[in-house]
Amino acid sequence: MNRLLDVDGIAVSPDHYIDGRRVPSDQTFPLSSPIDQAVLGAVSEGRAEHVDAAVGAAARAFPAWAALGAEGRKPVLDRFAEEIGRRADAFCRLESRDAGVLLSRMRHGVVPRAMLNIRWFAEQALTLQDRVIHTEQAEHRVRHDPAGVAAIITPWNAPLMLSTWKLGPALASGNACVLKPPEWAPLTCSLLADAADAAGLPPGVLNIVQGAGASTGAALVSDKRLARISFTGSVPTARAIAQAAGANLVPASLELGGKSAFIVLEDADLDNAAATAALMYRNAGQVCLAGTRLLVHARIAEAFVAALRGYVERLVIGDPRDEATELGPIIHARQVERVEGFVARARQAGAEVLWGGGRHPFGAQYFQPTLLANVAQASEIVQNEVFGPVLTLQTFADDDEAIALANGTDYGLGGVCYGETAHAAALAERVRTGFLWINSFGIRDLAAPFGGIKRSGIGREGGDWSFEFFSDVKDIVIPKKPFRASFSHR
């Protein structure tokens, strides 16, 4: 009989999901909640044999799943989305307990988005074979054929959303998948397996193997049977994955960190800009696309900081399961120590703490919203991703200086620019980044591209870009005139 964990009244399996059944492991790792460090249970840790079994199951399931075509896969994926919806309350409460994500954000944002991730790509896949290119010589029928077995590796800051964001196009394209959830927050991915099973996803089409990146993840990405690797996470891990993928010539999509600029021009709506800047503390700052470097025109910097302080002081910090909470805990004790280290070294280097700067008294893994000023462009706190509720403040005198500061890191994921629309849009064209919001933040559409440049990643996700990655693109060429082979070049 399958063992189950009881997490706040939610029954969830701590075991792997391979070839349509639960598979335990003698080797486990402990899981605790970031809210109060309560032990949630022991989770099966994948060894090489579990990875081998999962990839083997996916390889066996792939031909029949691919042969269904987009039309045959869509009803199954639609049911998958429906089963996620039926478990909405469990997903919300589980990820809040497991990862510290705000319960309100799960209910109103994450779970609806997870369902949409599956449905939208299933629908969009129906259009993949309708592309024909006509030239003078031939008709080119462009096909998107399923690639094979896809490895999906997701991070701990948004386990459910990012898993479905990748699984949606991978499964809709006809691939069979092996998902490795984040070690620090694997439980909603386990619940995702229950939803897939109830929806009738054929055994082996979706497999889930839990474990650490250095062991389980390394075994997965080095498997020669993989056709694709999709990863969201840190730069060091991405380098290791890229090396493994390169050895086997497996295409890899790498969505990595950010150190994005939040630019406030002299002609900006200051109050609106400040209110949006306060959102950069969302999810305890554990958001890769947040604009953590505040670049503010010198003439308005004092007024902007005063407005921002007002919004930050009103932030409700507490238990993420409380609907009123706006700022919850950091995922893990090691991550709290990492954030503390960044702030301590910045202070030693001369940074001024305008507010925050240390742990919050609510709990051991809570950190105060922090703003650091007097930071040098070359300093660690400006150049490296903290992944905590820590922002930096720099000022500029003109647009050219703003651009120099914005482009002066090795990252290039996102960005925000507040100002008169035409002015902000013109400046945005000069910022080297994957995307940038004008007078807004967080507007996303599944049809639009998402991804970064430089150390922020390789490739794009979303819309046609996801299908291009998860498919083998084939050109079937039909000549418009009779063709006769000839060795003559005249």
Coordinates of C-alpha atoms in Angstrom, one line a residue, residues 216-456:
T216 CA 19.2 12.8 -9.0
G217 CA 19.3 15.8 -11.4
A218 CA 22.8 15.0 -12.6
A219 CA 21.8 11.4 -13.4
L220 CA 18.8 12.6 -15.3
V221 CA 20.5 15.2 -17.5
S222 CA 23.3 12.9 -18.5
D223 CA 20.9 10.2 -19.8
K224 CA 21.6 9.6 -23.5
R225 CA 18.0 8.8 -24.2
L226 CA 16.8 12.4 -23.6
A227 CA 15.8 14.5 -26.5
R228 CA 15.3 17.8 -24.6
I229 CA 16.2 19.4 -21.3
S230 CA 14.3 22.3 -19.9
F231 CA 15.7 23.9 -16.7
T232 CA 14.8 26.9 -14.6
G233 CA 17.3 27.7 -11.8
S234 CA 20.7 29.0 -10.9
V235 CA 23.7 29.8 -13.1
P236 CA 26.1 27.2 -11.6
T237 CA 23.6 24.4 -12.0
A238 CA 22.9 25.5 -15.6
R239 CA 26.6 25.3 -16.4
A240 CA 26.6 21.7 -15.2
I241 CA 23.5 20.9 -17.2
A242 CA 24.9 22.5 -20.3
Q243 CA 28.0 20.4 -20.1
A244 CA 25.9 17.2 -19.8
A245 CA 23.6 18.3 -22.6
G246 CA 26.6 19.2 -24.8
A247 CA 28.2 15.8 -24.3
N248 CA 25.1 14.1 -25.7
L249 CA 24.2 17.0 -28.1
V250 CA 20.8 17.4 -26.4
P251 CA 19.1 20.8 -26.9
A252 CA 18.7 22.6 -23.6
S253 CA 16.5 25.5 -22.6
L254 CA 18.0 27.4 -19.6
E255 CA 15.9 30.0 -17.8
L256 CA 18.2 31.5 -15.1
G257 CA 18.5 34.3 -12.7
G258 CA 18.0 38.0 -12.9
K259 CA 19.4 41.3 -11.6
S260 CA 16.9 43.5 -13.3
A261 CA 16.7 47.3 -13.3
F262 CA 13.7 49.2 -12.1
I263 CA 14.2 52.6 -13.8
V264 CA 12.3 55.6 -12.6
L265 CA 12.6 58.6 -14.9
E266 CA 12.1 62.2 -13.9
D267 CA 8.7 62.3 -15.7
A268 CA 7.4 59.2 -13.9
D269 CA 4.2 59.0 -11.9
L270 CA 6.1 58.8 -8.6
D271 CA 3.4 57.3 -6.4
N272 CA 2.5 54.6 -9.0
A273 CA 6.2 53.8 -9.5
A274 CA 6.7 53.5 -5.7
A275 CA 3.7 51.2 -5.3
T276 CA 5.0 49.0 -8.0
A277 CA 8.5 49.0 -6.6
A278 CA 7.1 47.6 -3.3
L279 CA 5.9 44.6 -5.3
M280 CA 9.6 43.7 -5.8
Y281 CA 9.5 42.3 -2.3
R282 CA 6.8 39.8 -3.3
N283 CA 7.3 36.2 -2.5
A284 CA 10.0 37.4 0.0
G285 CA 12.0 38.6 -3.0
Q286 CA 12.3 35.1 -4.4
V287 CA 11.3 36.1 -7.9
C288 CA 13.8 35.9 -10.8
L289 CA 12.1 38.7 -12.8
A290 CA 11.9 41.2 -10.0
G291 CA 13.4 44.7 -10.6
T292 CA 15.8 44.6 -7.6
R293 CA 18.1 47.4 -8.7
L294 CA 16.2 50.7 -8.3
L295 CA 17.7 53.3 -10.7
V296 CA 16.0 56.7 -9.9
H297 CA 16.6 60.1 -11.5
A298 CA 18.6 62.1 -9.0
R299 CA 16.1 65.0 -8.9
I300 CA 13.2 62.8 -7.7
A301 CA 15.1 60.2 -5.7
E302 CA 14.3 61.7 -2.2
A303 CA 10.6 61.9 -3.0
F304 CA 10.5 58.4 -4.5
V305 CA 12.2 56.9 -1.5
A306 CA 9.8 58.6 0.8
A307 CA 6.8 57.2 -1.2
L308 CA 8.3 53.8 -1.4
R309 CA 8.9 53.8 2.4
G310 CA 5.2 54.5 3.0
Y311 CA 4.2 51.4 1.0
V312 CA 6.8 49.1 2.5
E313 CA 5.8 50.1 6.1
R314 CA 2.3 49.0 5.3
L315 CA 3.3 45.5 4.1
V316 CA 1.8 42.8 6.3
I317 CA 4.4 40.2 7.2
G318 CA 3.3 36.9 8.6
D319 CA 2.0 33.4 8.1
P320 CA 1.4 32.9 4.3
R321 CA -1.7 30.9 5.1
D322 CA -3.3 34.1 6.4
E323 CA -5.1 35.8 3.5
A324 CA -4.0 39.2 4.9
T325 CA -0.3 38.4 4.7
E326 CA 1.7 40.1 1.9
L327 CA 5.2 39.0 2.8
G328 CA 6.0 35.4 3.9
P329 CA 9.1 33.4 4.8
I330 CA 12.2 32.5 2.8
I331 CA 12.2 28.9 1.6
H332 CA 15.1 27.4 3.6
A333 CA 17.5 28.2 6.5
R334 CA 20.4 28.1 4.1
Q335 CA 18.8 30.7 1.8
V336 CA 18.2 33.0 4.8
E337 CA 21.9 32.7 5.7
R338 CA 22.8 33.5 2.1
V339 CA 20.6 36.7 2.1
E340 CA 22.1 37.7 5.5
G341 CA 25.6 37.3 4.0
F342 CA 24.9 39.5 1.1
V343 CA 23.6 42.3 3.3
A344 CA 26.5 42.0 5.8
R345 CA 29.1 42.2 3.1
A346 CA 27.3 45.1 1.5
R347 CA 27.4 47.0 4.8
Q348 CA 31.1 46.2 5.2
A349 CA 31.7 47.7 1.7
G350 CA 30.0 50.9 2.7
A351 CA 26.3 50.4 1.8
E352 CA 23.7 52.4 3.9
V353 CA 20.7 50.5 5.1
L354 CA 17.7 52.8 4.6
W355 CA 15.4 50.2 6.1
G356 CA 15.4 46.5 7.1
G357 CA 18.7 44.8 7.0
G358 CA 18.1 41.7 9.1
R359 CA 15.7 38.9 10.1
H360 CA 12.2 39.7 11.0
P361 CA 10.9 38.8 14.5
F362 CA 7.9 36.9 13.1
G363 CA 10.0 33.7 12.6
A364 CA 13.4 32.2 12.0
Q365 CA 13.1 32.3 8.2
Y366 CA 11.6 35.7 7.8
F367 CA 13.7 38.6 6.6
Q368 CA 12.8 42.3 6.7
P369 CA 12.2 44.2 3.4
T370 CA 15.5 45.9 2.9
L371 CA 16.8 48.8 0.9
L372 CA 20.5 49.6 0.5
A373 CA 21.8 52.9 -0.8
N374 CA 25.4 54.1 -1.5
V375 CA 26.2 51.0 -3.4
A376 CA 28.9 50.9 -6.1
Q377 CA 28.1 49.6 -9.5
A378 CA 30.9 47.0 -9.3
S379 CA 29.9 45.8 -5.8
E380 CA 28.6 42.3 -5.1
I381 CA 25.2 43.4 -4.0
V382 CA 24.6 45.2 -7.3
Q383 CA 26.2 42.5 -9.5
N384 CA 24.9 39.2 -8.1
E385 CA 21.4 37.9 -7.5
V386 CA 20.4 37.8 -3.8
F387 CA 17.0 36.1 -4.2
G388 CA 15.6 37.6 -1.0
P389 CA 13.7 40.8 -0.1
V390 CA 16.7 43.1 -0.7
L391 CA 16.7 46.0 -3.1
T392 CA 19.5 48.5 -4.0
L393 CA 19.1 52.2 -4.8
Q394 CA 21.3 54.1 -7.3
T395 CA 20.7 57.5 -8.9
F396 CA 21.4 58.8 -12.4
A397 CA 21.6 62.3 -14.0
D398 CA 20.4 61.5 -17.5
D399 CA 19.2 58.7 -19.8
D400 CA 22.7 57.7 -20.9
E401 CA 23.8 57.1 -17.3
A402 CA 20.6 55.2 -16.6
I403 CA 21.3 52.9 -19.6
A404 CA 24.9 52.4 -18.5
L405 CA 23.8 51.4 -15.0
A406 CA 20.9 49.2 -16.3
N407 CA 23.2 47.3 -18.7
G408 CA 26.1 47.1 -16.3
T409 CA 25.7 43.6 -15.0
D410 CA 26.1 40.1 -16.5
Y411 CA 22.4 39.5 -16.3
G412 CA 19.6 40.4 -18.7
L413 CA 16.3 38.8 -17.8
G414 CA 13.7 41.5 -17.2
G415 CA 13.2 45.1 -16.3
V416 CA 10.8 47.9 -15.4
C417 CA 10.7 51.5 -16.6
Y418 CA 8.4 54.2 -15.2
G419 CA 8.1 57.5 -17.0
E420 CA 6.1 59.3 -19.8
T421 CA 5.2 56.4 -22.1
A422 CA 7.1 57.5 -25.2
H423 CA 10.1 58.5 -23.2
A424 CA 10.1 55.2 -21.3
A425 CA 9.6 53.1 -24.4
A426 CA 12.4 54.8 -26.2
L427 CA 14.8 54.2 -23.3
A428 CA 13.6 50.5 -23.0
E429 CA 14.8 49.8 -26.5
R430 CA 18.4 50.5 -25.3
V431 CA 18.2 48.2 -22.3
R432 CA 19.8 44.8 -22.9
T433 CA 17.3 42.4 -21.5
G434 CA 14.8 39.7 -22.5
F435 CA 11.7 41.7 -21.7
L436 CA 10.8 45.0 -20.0
W437 CA 7.6 46.4 -18.6
I438 CA 6.6 50.0 -19.2
N439 CA 4.7 51.6 -16.3
S440 CA 3.6 48.2 -15.2
F441 CA 4.9 44.9 -13.8
G442 CA 4.1 41.2 -14.2
I443 CA 1.9 41.4 -17.3
R444 CA 2.3 38.0 -18.9
D445 CA 0.6 36.2 -21.9
L446 CA 1.3 32.6 -22.8
A447 CA 1.6 33.6 -26.4
A448 CA 4.5 36.0 -25.7
P449 CA 8.2 35.0 -25.4
F450 CA 9.8 34.7 -22.0
G451 CA 13.6 34.4 -21.3
G452 CA 16.8 36.3 -20.9
I453 CA 20.2 37.1 -22.3
K454 CA 23.7 36.9 -21.0
R455 CA 23.8 35.0 -17.7
S456 CA 20.0 35.0 -17.5

